[in-house]
Short mmCIF file of C-alpha atoms in Angstrom, two decimals:
data_model
loop_
_atom_site.label_atom_id
_atom_site.label_comp_id
_atom_site.label_asym_id
_atom_site.label_seq_id
_atom_site.Cartn_x
_atom_site.Cartn_y
_atom_site.Cartn_z
CA VAL A 1 58.50 72.26 114.58
CA LYS A 2 59.29 71.19 111.10
CA PRO A 3 62.71 70.63 109.98
CA PHE A 4 63.89 72.51 107.22
CA LEU A 5 62.48 71.01 103.91
CA ALA A 6 64.69 70.86 100.32
CA PHE A 7 62.36 73.72 98.88
CA ALA A 8 65.30 76.07 99.58
CA ALA A 9 67.97 73.61 101.02
CA GLN A 10 70.98 75.52 99.58
CA TRP A 11 72.02 79.69 99.77
CA ARG A 12 72.52 79.02 95.90
CA ASP A 13 69.03 78.52 95.43
CA LEU A 14 68.18 81.44 96.93
CA GLU A 15 71.26 82.86 94.70
CA ASN A 16 70.14 81.52 91.66
CA ALA A 17 66.09 82.97 91.98
CA LEU A 18 67.61 86.37 92.01
CA GLN A 19 69.20 86.04 88.60
CA PRO A 20 69.84 87.74 86.42
CA SER A 21 70.67 90.75 89.31
CA GLN A 22 73.48 88.62 90.76
CA GLN A 23 75.23 89.13 86.86
CA HIS A 24 75.46 92.73 87.34
CA ASP A 25 77.53 94.26 90.08
CA PRO A 26 76.48 96.63 92.75
CA PRO A 27 78.44 99.59 93.39
CA VAL A 28 81.10 100.15 95.89
CA ILE A 29 80.20 100.59 99.18
CA ILE A 30 83.20 100.61 101.60
CA ASP A 31 83.17 101.78 105.75
CA SER A 32 85.82 103.19 106.41
CA ALA A 33 85.64 102.17 110.03
CA LEU A 34 85.80 99.31 109.62
CA ASP A 35 88.98 99.03 105.94
CA PRO A 36 90.47 101.86 106.03
CA SER A 37 92.60 100.85 103.94
CA LYS A 38 93.10 102.93 100.99
CA PRO A 39 90.57 102.23 98.02
CA ASN A 40 91.28 102.42 94.34
CA PHE A 41 89.13 105.74 93.31
CA SER A 42 86.91 105.52 90.17
CA SER A 43 88.80 107.98 87.30
CA SER A 44 84.86 107.01 86.08
CA ARG A 45 82.54 107.61 88.59
CA PRO A 46 81.93 110.40 91.24
CA THR A 47 83.42 108.75 95.33
CA LEU A 48 80.88 110.06 98.32
CA PHE A 49 82.17 110.31 101.25
CA ARG A 50 78.88 110.33 104.01
CA GLU A 51 78.34 109.73 107.28
CA ARG A 52 79.17 105.91 108.30
CA HIS A 53 75.25 105.36 109.78
CA GLY A 54 73.16 107.02 107.77
CA TRP A 55 72.54 109.85 110.74
CA CYS A 56 73.41 112.72 109.15
CA PRO A 57 70.29 114.65 107.55
CA TYR A 58 73.03 116.65 105.11
CA SER A 59 74.99 113.73 103.50
CA GLU A 60 71.10 111.99 102.46
CA ARG A 61 70.98 115.65 100.52
CA ALA A 62 74.18 114.69 97.96
CA TRP A 63 73.01 111.35 98.48
CA LEU A 64 69.48 112.08 97.30
CA ALA A 65 71.38 114.32 94.47
CA LEU A 66 72.93 111.47 93.19
CA GLU A 67 70.67 108.76 93.32
CA SER A 68 67.49 111.11 91.43
CA CYS A 69 69.91 112.16 88.95
CA ASN A 70 70.71 108.06 88.40
CA VAL A 71 74.06 108.50 88.48
CA PRO A 72 76.05 105.85 89.15
CA TYR A 73 78.59 107.06 91.97
CA ASP A 74 80.55 104.92 94.75
CA THR A 75 80.81 105.24 98.46
CA ILE A 76 82.47 105.78 101.42
CA ARG A 77 81.11 105.46 104.76
CA ILE A 78 83.50 107.59 107.84
CA ASP A 79 81.98 107.79 110.95
CA ASN A 80 82.16 111.05 112.47
CA THR A 81 80.58 111.18 115.99
CA GLY A 82 83.04 112.99 116.94
CA PRO A 83 86.37 110.96 117.83
CA GLY A 84 84.80 108.52 115.10
CA ARG A 85 88.54 106.24 113.61
CA LYS A 86 88.89 108.02 110.06
CA PRO A 87 90.73 106.61 106.94
CA PRO A 88 94.22 108.32 107.16
CA TYR A 89 93.37 108.97 103.18
CA PHE A 90 90.15 111.16 104.69
CA ARG A 91 91.01 115.21 104.18
CA GLY A 92 89.15 115.76 106.69
CA GLY A 93 85.78 118.16 108.40
CA GLN A 94 82.61 117.05 107.48
CA THR A 95 80.69 114.77 105.71
CA PRO A 96 79.37 114.92 103.30
CA GLN A 97 82.22 115.44 100.60
CA MET A 98 82.72 114.04 96.92
CA ARG A 99 85.88 113.56 95.26
CA TRP A 100 85.16 113.73 91.69
CA PRO A 101 86.60 111.82 89.03
CA ASP A 102 88.93 114.11 88.02
CA GLY A 103 90.71 113.83 91.72
CA THR A 104 89.38 117.08 93.08
CA THR A 105 87.28 117.50 96.82
CA GLN A 106 83.74 119.25 97.19
CA GLY A 107 82.17 120.28 99.93
CA GLU A 108 79.26 121.66 102.17
CA SER A 109 76.23 119.92 100.63
CA MET A 110 73.73 121.93 98.20
CA ASP A 111 76.99 123.46 96.63
CA LEU A 112 76.89 119.75 95.81
CA VAL A 113 73.52 118.91 94.47
CA GLU A 114 74.19 122.06 92.58
CA GLU A 115 77.61 120.05 90.77
CA VAL A 116 75.74 116.95 90.96
CA ASP A 117 72.46 119.02 89.01
CA ALA A 118 75.42 120.92 86.48
CA ARG A 119 77.47 117.87 85.54
CA TYR A 120 75.11 114.51 85.65
CA GLY A 121 71.37 115.92 86.18
CA ASN A 122 71.47 118.58 82.98
CA GLY A 123 69.38 121.18 84.82
CA ILE A 124 66.81 118.17 86.15
CA LEU A 125 67.34 119.97 89.86
CA TYR A 126 67.78 123.70 89.11
CA PRO A 127 65.02 124.28 86.54
CA GLU A 128 66.51 127.10 84.44
CA SER A 129 62.72 128.66 84.39
CA ILE A 130 62.55 128.24 87.44
CA LYS A 131 66.21 128.07 88.73
CA ASN A 132 65.68 131.35 91.18
CA ASP A 133 62.41 130.78 93.00
CA VAL A 134 64.52 126.59 93.47
CA ILE A 135 67.79 128.26 94.85
CA ASN A 136 65.56 130.39 97.14
CA LYS A 137 62.80 128.11 98.65
CA ALA A 138 66.14 126.44 99.87
CA ARG A 139 67.33 129.16 101.00
CA GLN A 140 64.36 129.19 103.25
CA PHE A 141 65.40 126.05 105.75
CA GLN A 142 67.86 127.64 107.26
CA ASN A 143 65.03 131.13 108.35
CA ILE A 144 62.58 128.62 109.34
CA PHE A 145 64.60 125.72 110.93
CA PRO A 146 65.68 126.46 115.08
CA SER A 147 68.65 128.71 114.88
CA LYS A 148 69.15 128.03 118.26
CA SER A 149 69.10 124.43 118.83
CA ARG A 150 71.75 122.15 119.69
CA PRO A 151 73.39 120.41 116.38
CA SER A 152 73.58 116.61 116.27
CA SER A 153 73.64 114.36 113.34
CA ARG A 154 71.05 112.02 115.63
CA ALA A 155 69.01 114.53 116.61
CA ALA A 156 69.25 117.89 114.14
CA PHE A 157 66.76 120.90 115.60
CA LEU A 158 64.54 118.78 118.94
CA PHE A 159 66.87 119.62 121.63
CA ASP A 160 68.43 122.77 122.87
CA TRP A 161 71.62 123.01 124.78
CA GLY A 162 70.55 122.03 128.36
CA GLY A 163 69.82 118.95 125.93
CA GLU A 164 66.26 119.43 126.83
CA PRO A 165 63.48 119.30 123.75
CA LEU A 166 62.34 122.43 122.15
CA TRP A 167 59.30 123.52 123.50
CA LYS A 168 55.89 122.22 121.23
CA SER A 169 55.40 126.66 120.61
CA GLU A 170 58.77 126.25 118.75
CA PHE A 171 58.35 122.91 116.98
CA GLU A 172 54.49 124.46 115.48
CA SER A 173 56.21 127.23 114.16
CA VAL A 174 58.41 125.68 112.40
CA LEU A 175 55.86 122.80 110.44
CA SER A 176 53.35 125.77 110.35
CA GLU A 177 55.47 128.37 108.27
CA THR A 178 57.06 125.31 106.35
CA ASP A 179 52.77 124.86 105.78
CA ALA A 180 52.51 128.16 104.24
CA LEU A 181 55.54 128.02 102.22
CA LEU A 182 54.64 125.03 100.46
CA GLY A 183 50.78 126.28 99.70
CA SER A 184 52.81 129.37 98.22
CA SER A 185 53.89 127.47 95.15
CA CYS A 186 51.28 125.83 92.88
CA GLY A 187 51.99 121.87 93.18
CA PRO A 188 52.47 119.79 95.86
CA PHE A 189 56.61 120.13 95.86
CA PHE A 190 58.65 123.47 97.13
CA CYS A 191 58.23 124.68 93.81
CA GLY A 192 55.12 123.24 91.89
CA GLU A 193 54.61 119.90 90.32
CA SER A 194 58.16 118.81 90.23
CA PHE A 195 60.58 117.96 92.69
CA THR A 196 63.86 119.92 92.82
CA ALA A 197 66.55 120.16 94.83
CA ALA A 198 64.79 122.78 96.70
CA ASP A 199 63.07 119.51 98.26
CA ILE A 200 66.45 117.56 98.47
CA ALA A 201 67.38 120.75 101.58
CA TRP A 202 64.28 119.80 102.95
CA VAL A 203 63.66 116.74 103.19
CA PRO A 204 66.20 114.79 105.30
CA PHE A 205 65.37 116.90 108.19
CA LEU A 206 61.41 116.86 107.71
CA GLU A 207 60.98 113.25 107.47
CA ARG A 208 63.37 112.81 110.87
CA TYR A 209 60.98 115.50 112.46
CA ALA A 210 57.36 113.14 110.98
CA ALA A 211 59.15 110.29 112.77
CA GLN A 212 60.49 112.11 116.12
CA LEU A 213 58.22 115.17 116.56
CA PRO A 214 55.51 112.99 117.62
CA CYS A 215 57.65 111.42 120.77
CA PHE A 216 58.15 115.03 122.52
CA HIS A 217 54.62 116.38 122.55
CA ASP A 218 51.24 115.12 123.06
CA GLY A 219 49.43 115.99 119.78
CA LEU A 220 51.89 117.73 117.10
CA ASN A 221 51.86 115.40 114.15
CA PRO A 222 54.32 117.17 110.86
CA ARG A 223 51.51 114.81 108.93
CA ASP A 224 48.14 115.89 110.53
CA ALA A 225 46.41 117.03 107.11
CA THR A 226 44.10 119.57 109.01
CA THR A 227 47.24 121.62 111.11
CA TYR A 228 49.11 121.12 107.95
CA PRO A 229 47.27 120.65 104.94
CA HIS A 230 49.99 121.18 102.43
CA LEU A 231 53.10 119.43 104.54
CA ASN A 232 50.57 116.57 104.73
CA LYS A 233 50.71 116.54 100.27
CA TRP A 234 54.09 117.14 100.57
CA TYR A 235 55.40 113.91 102.75
CA GLU A 236 52.72 111.83 100.53
CA ALA A 237 54.18 113.48 96.54
CA MET A 238 57.59 112.47 98.65
CA GLU A 239 56.55 109.04 99.34
CA THR A 240 55.28 108.21 96.17
CA THR A 241 56.31 109.93 93.26
CA VAL A 242 59.86 110.05 93.34
CA PRO A 243 61.85 106.80 93.51
CA ALA A 244 64.65 107.85 93.92
CA TYR A 245 64.15 108.46 97.55
CA ALA A 246 60.99 105.94 98.16
CA CYS A 247 63.07 103.37 97.19
CA ARG A 248 66.47 103.60 98.54
CA VAL A 249 67.09 107.24 100.09
CA ARG A 250 64.19 107.27 102.91
CA GLY A 251 64.60 105.64 106.53
CA ASN A 252 61.36 104.72 108.26
CA PRO A 253 60.00 106.20 111.73
CA SER A 254 61.71 103.80 113.65
CA SER A 255 64.97 104.06 112.90
CA TRP A 256 64.84 107.74 113.40
CA ARG A 257 63.38 107.61 116.94
CA LYS A 258 66.02 104.12 117.88
CA VAL A 259 68.84 107.10 116.97
CA LEU A 260 67.12 109.45 119.70
CA THR A 261 67.39 106.57 122.95
CA MET A 262 71.11 106.70 121.85
CA ALA A 263 73.60 109.15 123.83
CA GLY A 264 76.24 111.77 121.28
CA TYR A 265 76.54 115.08 120.92
CA GLY A 266 74.10 116.88 120.36
CA ASN A 267 72.14 114.63 122.39
CA GLY A 268 72.90 113.34 126.24
CA GLY A 269 70.71 111.13 126.56
CA VAL A 270 66.61 111.67 125.75
CA PRO A 271 64.09 112.84 128.21
CA PRO A 272 61.39 110.11 129.99
CA ALA A 273 58.83 111.72 128.41
CA VAL A 274 60.46 111.19 125.16
CA VAL A 275 61.41 107.88 125.84
CA GLY A 276 57.16 106.67 126.76
CA ARG A 277 55.76 108.46 123.90
CA MET A 278 57.92 106.01 121.83
CA ASP A 279 57.00 103.13 123.12
CA ASP A 280 53.64 102.81 120.43
CA LEU A 281 54.27 104.33 117.38
CA GLY A 282 56.24 101.22 115.23
CA ALA A 283 52.81 99.19 115.43
CA GLU A 284 51.77 100.64 111.55
CA GLU A 285 54.58 100.23 109.74
CA GLY A 286 54.55 96.61 110.27
CA ARG A 287 50.64 96.15 109.23
CA VAL A 288 50.03 93.72 105.67
CA GLN A 289 49.84 96.38 103.40
CA THR A 290 46.60 97.32 101.16
CA GLU A 291 47.04 96.36 97.59
CA GLU A 292 47.33 99.79 96.15
CA GLU A 293 49.85 100.37 98.91
CA ARG A 294 51.92 97.65 97.12
CA CYS A 295 51.11 98.06 93.52
CA ARG A 296 52.39 101.36 94.39
CA ASP A 297 55.36 100.44 95.84
CA GLN A 298 56.01 97.75 92.73
CA GLY A 299 55.48 100.37 90.35
CA LEU A 300 58.14 103.15 92.08
CA TRP A 301 60.23 99.84 92.20
CA ASP A 302 60.05 99.21 88.55
CA GLU A 303 61.46 102.18 87.46
CA TYR A 304 63.98 102.88 90.16
CA ARG A 305 64.91 99.35 89.09
CA GLU A 306 64.91 99.74 84.89
CA THR A 307 69.29 102.07 85.55
CA ARG A 308 70.15 99.86 88.61
CA PRO A 309 70.09 96.01 87.85
CA TYR A 310 71.78 94.71 90.30
CA LEU A 311 68.50 95.66 92.22
CA ALA A 312 66.45 92.21 93.51
CA GLU A 313 62.56 91.99 91.90
CA THR A 314 60.68 92.69 94.55
CA PRO A 315 61.81 95.11 97.57
CA SER A 316 61.20 92.37 99.70
CA ALA A 317 63.96 90.49 97.08
CA GLU A 318 65.87 93.21 97.45
CA ALA A 319 65.65 92.53 101.84
CA GLY A 320 66.76 88.77 100.57
CA ARG A 321 69.95 89.58 98.79
CA VAL A 322 70.54 92.32 100.82
CA LEU A 323 70.35 89.50 103.37
CA LEU A 324 72.37 86.80 101.29
CA GLY A 325 75.34 89.47 101.15
CA ASN A 326 75.53 89.79 104.82
CA ARG A 327 74.59 86.23 105.75
CA GLU A 328 78.01 85.77 107.42
CA ALA A 329 78.87 88.76 109.68
CA ILE A 330 75.00 88.36 111.29
CA VAL A 331 75.86 85.13 112.16
CA VAL A 332 78.99 86.65 113.80
CA ASP A 333 77.14 89.21 114.94
CA THR A 334 73.95 86.66 116.16
CA LEU A 335 75.95 84.49 118.22
CA LYS A 336 78.00 87.52 119.94
CA ARG A 337 74.94 88.14 121.50
CA ALA A 338 73.49 84.86 122.33
CA GLY A 339 73.68 85.55 126.53
CA ALA A 340 71.10 88.38 125.30
CA LEU A 341 68.94 86.35 123.43
CA GLU A 342 68.74 83.04 125.02
CA GLY A 343 64.79 83.29 125.29
CA LYS A 344 64.12 85.09 122.97
CA GLY A 345 63.21 82.45 119.93
CA ILE A 346 66.64 82.04 117.74
CA PRO A 347 68.39 79.59 117.38
CA LEU A 348 71.95 80.18 119.48
CA ASP A 349 73.43 77.30 117.20
CA GLU A 350 74.87 78.29 113.70
CA LYS A 351 73.29 75.60 111.67
CA GLY A 352 69.72 76.57 112.95
CA LEU A 353 70.94 79.98 112.78
CA ASP A 354 70.90 78.99 109.10
CA GLU A 355 68.13 77.28 108.69
CA ALA A 356 66.53 80.21 110.18
CA MET A 357 67.89 82.56 107.84
CA GLN A 358 67.85 80.33 104.32
CA ALA A 359 63.91 79.86 105.65
CA LEU A 360 63.24 83.97 106.22
CA ALA A 361 65.20 84.65 102.56
CA THR A 362 63.16 82.22 100.87
CA ILE A 363 60.03 83.64 102.32
CA LEU A 364 61.55 87.66 101.74
CA ILE A 365 63.17 86.51 98.32
CA TYR A 366 59.96 84.51 96.79
CA GLY A 367 57.42 85.25 98.17
CA ASP A 368 54.93 83.96 100.72
CA GLU A 369 50.79 82.95 100.49
CA GLU A 370 49.47 84.07 103.72
CA ASP A 371 51.11 88.06 103.98
CA GLY A 372 49.33 89.33 101.00
CA ARG A 373 52.88 90.15 98.96
CA TYR A 374 53.82 89.56 95.68
CA ASP A 375 54.52 86.16 94.25
CA GLU A 376 56.18 87.80 90.75
CA ILE A 377 59.53 85.18 90.95
CA GLY A 378 57.10 82.27 92.38
CA THR A 379 55.69 81.49 96.47
CA ALA A 380 57.32 79.79 98.46
CA SER A 381 57.19 76.27 100.26
CA LYS A 382 54.53 76.84 102.69
CA GLU A 383 56.76 75.28 105.41
CA ALA A 384 59.24 78.42 105.54
CA ASN A 385 56.68 79.86 107.37
CA ASP A 386 57.51 76.63 109.87
CA VAL A 387 61.35 76.20 110.22
CA ASP A 388 62.40 77.29 113.98
CA GLY A 389 63.17 81.10 114.94
CA VAL A 390 62.38 82.38 111.14
CA PHE A 391 60.10 85.09 112.11
CA ALA A 392 62.06 85.79 115.47
CA MET A 393 64.99 86.36 113.24
CA ALA A 394 63.23 88.39 111.28
CA LYS A 395 62.45 90.79 114.49
CA PHE A 396 66.24 90.48 115.70
CA LEU A 397 67.16 91.84 111.77
CA ASP A 398 64.50 94.31 112.18
CA GLU A 399 65.64 95.73 115.97
CA ARG A 400 69.44 95.61 114.44
CA MET A 401 68.61 97.11 110.95
CA CYS A 402 69.92 101.43 110.80
CA VAL A 403 68.01 101.82 107.59
CA PRO A 404 68.76 103.61 105.11
CA ARG A 405 72.09 102.62 106.09
CA ASP A 406 71.59 98.41 104.87
CA MET A 407 68.49 99.57 102.58
CA GLY A 408 65.45 100.94 101.79
CA THR A 409 62.98 101.90 103.80
CA MET A 410 60.06 99.26 101.21
CA SER A 411 62.11 96.80 101.78
CA ALA A 412 63.58 97.03 105.42
CA ASP A 413 59.19 97.28 106.16
CA ALA A 414 59.00 93.64 104.21
CA ILE A 415 60.44 92.53 107.65
CA LYS A 416 58.86 94.56 109.87
CA ARG A 417 55.83 92.78 108.00
CA LEU A 418 57.40 89.55 109.29
CA ALA A 419 59.46 90.87 112.74
CA VAL A 420 55.41 91.54 114.48
CA ARG A 421 54.38 87.70 113.60
CA SER A 422 57.21 86.70 116.24
CA ALA A 423 55.37 84.80 118.96
#
């Protein structure tokens, strides 16, 4: 195994490579379970209180509204999983909640979406000419999704009160009715050619269904273009034409499948049949992108980054930026699990671990000649690929990450594509 060479010998070299993004302060994000002290609330920006892990679909609605309207905002992540620790200044109740710049607080996800649009969006989410249609299509969600399922932020509208998955026919009914509703519009979105608040109402749940339903029943795929043609086109439109969703708010399928294995309110453990179907569903996410897919994603990223100069120039480099900012916590987390990581290919001494992370950050930030990713910033020395444990480290991070909590899907997929190269 080659030693880590001088092409990226210092973390500061990688930080310099991220200029000018390092010259701009990113938004304030506080995990209140780790830091319960009362923050200095902004008098010019709203503060979003959302569920800590990115699991809550209702929090995703308010989050996507802010992002879609390009609103500068701060975030406080709240642990709302049953008896989780909440900071003393949180007024109680569920997420999402918003503290507006004038100090008032508001809850209820779609009320927040409407208020964000009224304050900052200039009607982009509720266009005046189709406002009634937007409201009606958003409300149809409550009529179509299964009303007798057990509530859960991790597994919404999936299990009955006995802890078993809903019948296949129940899921098929939801998907068929949703497909028909989309088919009644004259475009790929719920209200036609434009993304609106109606799509925000539906997307957190349909996003999770696309990843999770194939785990429950054979032949159940919301993205089946033959069975659900309008729904399939909607998924494609959301992921390829809505920058705020595609670049930041969208979770990745492996994260949504991962939460199915966690016990918790609304999900008393996963039936064995579900676990068995999860094993082979991750390979697609780790494949190398085509040139068309890379160009499409970079176009979305460029548009998203226009109003967010603190971001890196590519989705992959953004993953490197996040790794840079969290490297000390990652070392602690990795070494804490040293016993379980024996034999996994990860260096378990601090120096070797630091070198593996530097190599991984180098590949993410500069690009790599062999995997087909972008190299706008430059191409890293090939020796980065040979540093002991670099791909094993990618695999560890891929398994530990929660998307979209830690980063957006595009950036997380850059790590996943390196993770699959781990022996």
